[in-house]
PDB file of C-alpha atoms in Angstrom:
ATOM      1  CA  PHE A 827      -1.313  -1.696   4.584  1.00 61.00           C
ATOM      2  CA  SER A 828      -3.603   0.928   6.034  1.00 68.00           C
ATOM      3  CA  LEU A 829      -6.556  -0.036   3.768  1.00 70.00           C
ATOM      4  CA  THR A 830      -6.526  -3.689   4.635  1.00 70.00           C
ATOM      5  CA  ASN A 831      -5.737  -3.397   8.366  1.00 71.00           C
ATOM      6  CA  GLU A 832      -8.435  -4.920  10.468  1.00 73.00           C
ATOM      7  CA  LYS A 833      -8.448  -1.906  12.789  1.00 74.00           C
ATOM      8  CA  ASN A 834      -9.511   0.366   9.823  1.00 72.00           C
ATOM      9  CA  ASP A 835     -13.244   0.850   9.565  1.00 72.00           C
ATOM     10  CA  THR A 836     -13.031   0.765   5.774  1.00 65.00           C
ATOM     11  CA  ALA A 837     -11.783  -2.793   5.865  1.00 64.00           C
ATOM     12  CA  LYS A 838     -15.131  -3.939   7.236  1.00 70.00           C
ATOM     13  CA  ASN A 839     -16.716  -3.122   3.836  1.00 70.00           C
ATOM     14  CA  SER A 840     -13.956  -4.607   1.734  1.00 72.00           C
ATOM     15  CA  VAL A 841     -15.823  -4.137  -1.615  1.00 79.00           C
ATOM     16  CA  PHE A 842     -14.354  -0.634  -1.899  1.00 77.00           C
ATOM     17  CA  ILE A 843     -10.745  -1.583  -1.337  1.00 78.00           C
ATOM     18  CA  PRO A 844      -9.790  -2.913  -4.808  1.00 84.00           C
ATOM     19  CA  PRO A 845     -11.269   0.152  -6.651  1.00 88.00           C
ATOM     20  CA  ILE A 846      -9.444   2.532  -4.294  1.00 84.00           C
ATOM     21  CA  ILE A 847      -6.138   0.737  -4.836  1.00 85.00           C
ATOM     22  CA  GLY A 848      -6.619   0.410  -8.541  1.00 90.00           C
ATOM     23  CA  GLY A 849      -7.671   4.025  -8.915  1.00 93.00           C
ATOM     24  CA  THR A 850      -4.678   5.262  -6.947  1.00 90.00           C
ATOM     25  CA  VAL A 851      -2.210   3.135  -8.961  1.00 88.00           C
ATOM     26  CA  GLY A 852      -3.850   4.197 -12.221  1.00 91.00           C
ATOM     27  CA  ALA A 853      -3.712   7.885 -11.325  1.00 93.00           C
ATOM     28  CA  LEU A 854      -0.078   7.582 -10.282  1.00 89.00           C
ATOM     29  CA  ILE A 855       0.774   5.880 -13.561  1.00 87.00           C
ATOM     30  CA  CYS A 856      -0.997   8.603 -15.547  1.00 90.00           C
ATOM     31  CA  VAL A 857       1.005  11.275 -13.791  1.00 90.00           C
ATOM     32  CA  LEU A 858       4.453   9.596 -13.469  1.00 83.00           C
ATOM     33  CA  ALA A 859       4.705   7.422 -16.586  1.00 80.00           C
ATOM     34  CA  PRO A 860       5.856  10.292 -18.886  1.00 81.00           C
ATOM     35  CA  LEU A 861       8.662  11.101 -16.384  1.00 78.00           C
ATOM     36  CA  THR A 862       9.842   7.779 -14.995  1.00 72.00           C
ATOM     37  CA  GLN A 863       7.983   5.113 -16.987  1.00 71.00           C
ATOM     38  CA  ALA A 864       6.078   4.421 -13.678  1.00 72.00           C
ATOM     39  CA  GLY A 865       8.576   1.855 -12.420  1.00 71.00           C
ATOM     40  CA  PHE A 866       6.778   1.171  -9.146  1.00 75.00           C
ATOM     41  CA  ASN A 867       7.442  -2.562  -9.338  1.00 77.00           C
ATOM     42  CA  PRO A 868      11.117  -3.432  -9.408  1.00 80.00           C
ATOM     43  CA  ALA A 869      10.517  -6.311 -11.831  1.00 78.00           C
ATOM     44  CA  ARG A 870       8.669  -3.988 -14.224  1.00 76.00           C
ATOM     45  CA  ASP A 871      11.669  -1.674 -14.263  1.00 79.00           C
ATOM     46  CA  PHE A 872      14.499  -4.126 -14.177  1.00 81.00           C
ATOM     47  CA  GLY A 873      13.289  -6.509 -16.887  1.00 82.00           C
ATOM     48  CA  PRO A 874      13.217  -3.855 -19.711  1.00 82.00           C
ATOM     49  CA  ARG A 875      16.745  -2.799 -18.604  1.00 83.00           C
ATOM     50  CA  ILE A 876      18.025  -6.345 -19.159  1.00 86.00           C
ATOM     51  CA  VAL A 877      16.396  -6.509 -22.558  1.00 87.00           C
ATOM     52  CA  ALA A 878      17.842  -3.072 -23.482  1.00 86.00           C
ATOM     53  CA  ALA A 879      21.326  -4.246 -22.491  1.00 87.00           C
ATOM     54  CA  MET A 880      20.992  -7.429 -24.536  1.00 90.00           C
ATOM     55  CA  ALA A 881      19.587  -5.473 -27.529  1.00 90.00           C
ATOM     56  CA  GLY A 882      22.743  -3.467 -27.799  1.00 86.00           C
ATOM     57  CA  TRP A 883      22.165  -0.279 -25.840  1.00 84.00           C
ATOM     58  CA  GLY A 884      25.086  -1.146 -23.615  1.00 82.00           C
ATOM     59  CA  SER A 885      25.144  -1.886 -19.913  1.00 79.00           C
ATOM     60  CA  LYS A 886      26.207   1.674 -18.944  1.00 80.00           C
ATOM     61  CA  ILE A 887      23.094   3.206 -20.461  1.00 80.00           C
ATOM     62  CA  ALA A 888      20.681   0.277 -19.646  1.00 79.00           C
ATOM     63  CA  TYR A 889      21.670  -0.031 -16.031  1.00 81.00           C
ATOM     64  CA  GLN A 890      22.160   3.645 -15.221  1.00 84.00           C
ATOM     65  CA  GLY A 891      20.167   4.384 -12.012  1.00 82.00           C
ATOM     66  CA  TRP A 892      18.686   0.925 -11.723  1.00 82.00           C
ATOM     67  CA  TRP A 893      19.212   0.772  -7.952  1.00 85.00           C
ATOM     68  CA  VAL A 894      16.833   3.707  -7.404  1.00 84.00           C
ATOM     69  CA  TYR A 895      13.893   1.779  -8.904  1.00 80.00           C
ATOM     70  CA  VAL A 896      14.801  -1.497  -7.181  1.00 83.00           C
ATOM     71  CA  THR A 897      15.668  -0.287  -3.688  1.00 86.00           C
ATOM     72  CA  GLY A 898      13.169   2.637  -3.566  1.00 85.00           C
ATOM     73  CA  PRO A 899       9.932   0.604  -3.588  1.00 83.00           C
ATOM     74  CA  ILE A 900      11.391  -1.947  -1.165  1.00 86.00           C
ATOM     75  CA  ILE A 901      12.529   0.622   1.374  1.00 92.00           C
ATOM     76  CA  GLY A 902       9.305   2.619   0.841  1.00 89.00           C
ATOM     77  CA  ALA A 903       7.155  -0.439   1.585  1.00 88.00           C
ATOM     78  CA  ILE A 904       9.043  -1.178   4.775  1.00 92.00           C
ATOM     79  CA  ILE A 905       8.806   2.425   5.965  1.00 93.00           C
ATOM     80  CA  GLY A 906       5.090   2.572   5.019  1.00 87.00           C
ATOM     81  CA  ALA A 907       4.226  -0.626   6.852  1.00 85.00           C
ATOM     82  CA  TYR A 908       6.126   0.437   9.944  1.00 88.00           C
ATOM     83  CA  THR A 909       4.434   3.903   9.870  1.00 87.00           C
ATOM     84  CA  ALA A 910       1.007   2.461   9.438  1.00 83.00           C
ATOM     85  CA  GLU A 911       1.388  -0.112  12.289  1.00 82.00           C
ATOM     86  CA  LYS A 912       3.174   2.129  14.786  1.00 84.00           C
ATOM     87  CA  MET A 913       1.628   5.490  14.186  1.00 81.00           C
ATOM     88  CA  LEU A 914      -1.806   4.973  12.671  1.00 75.00           C
ATOM     89  CA  TYR A 915      -2.935   1.802  14.391  1.00 74.00           C
ATOM     90  CA  SER A 916      -1.002   1.748  17.638  1.00 74.00           C
ATOM     91  CA  ASP A 917      -2.927   0.656  20.707  1.00 68.00           C
TER      92      ASP A 917
END
């Protein structure tokens, strides 16, 4: 939200925004994938859990802690957007 906000001076030269976002996501995946499989996207985390449950791992193991990876990014996005709009770019 903060990179693409029109009040941000970086947004005026938008050629740098995609590499910054891609580099950030790539770095986070490199660091967090060994620990959490980098489940930033709820669909990327929940889909393999459904396949694991159908493959015989059982629903207790496959769905253990699923709500963290589904609700975490959603709540984090809402808090991040609110913080960027109200604190960083308030008038």
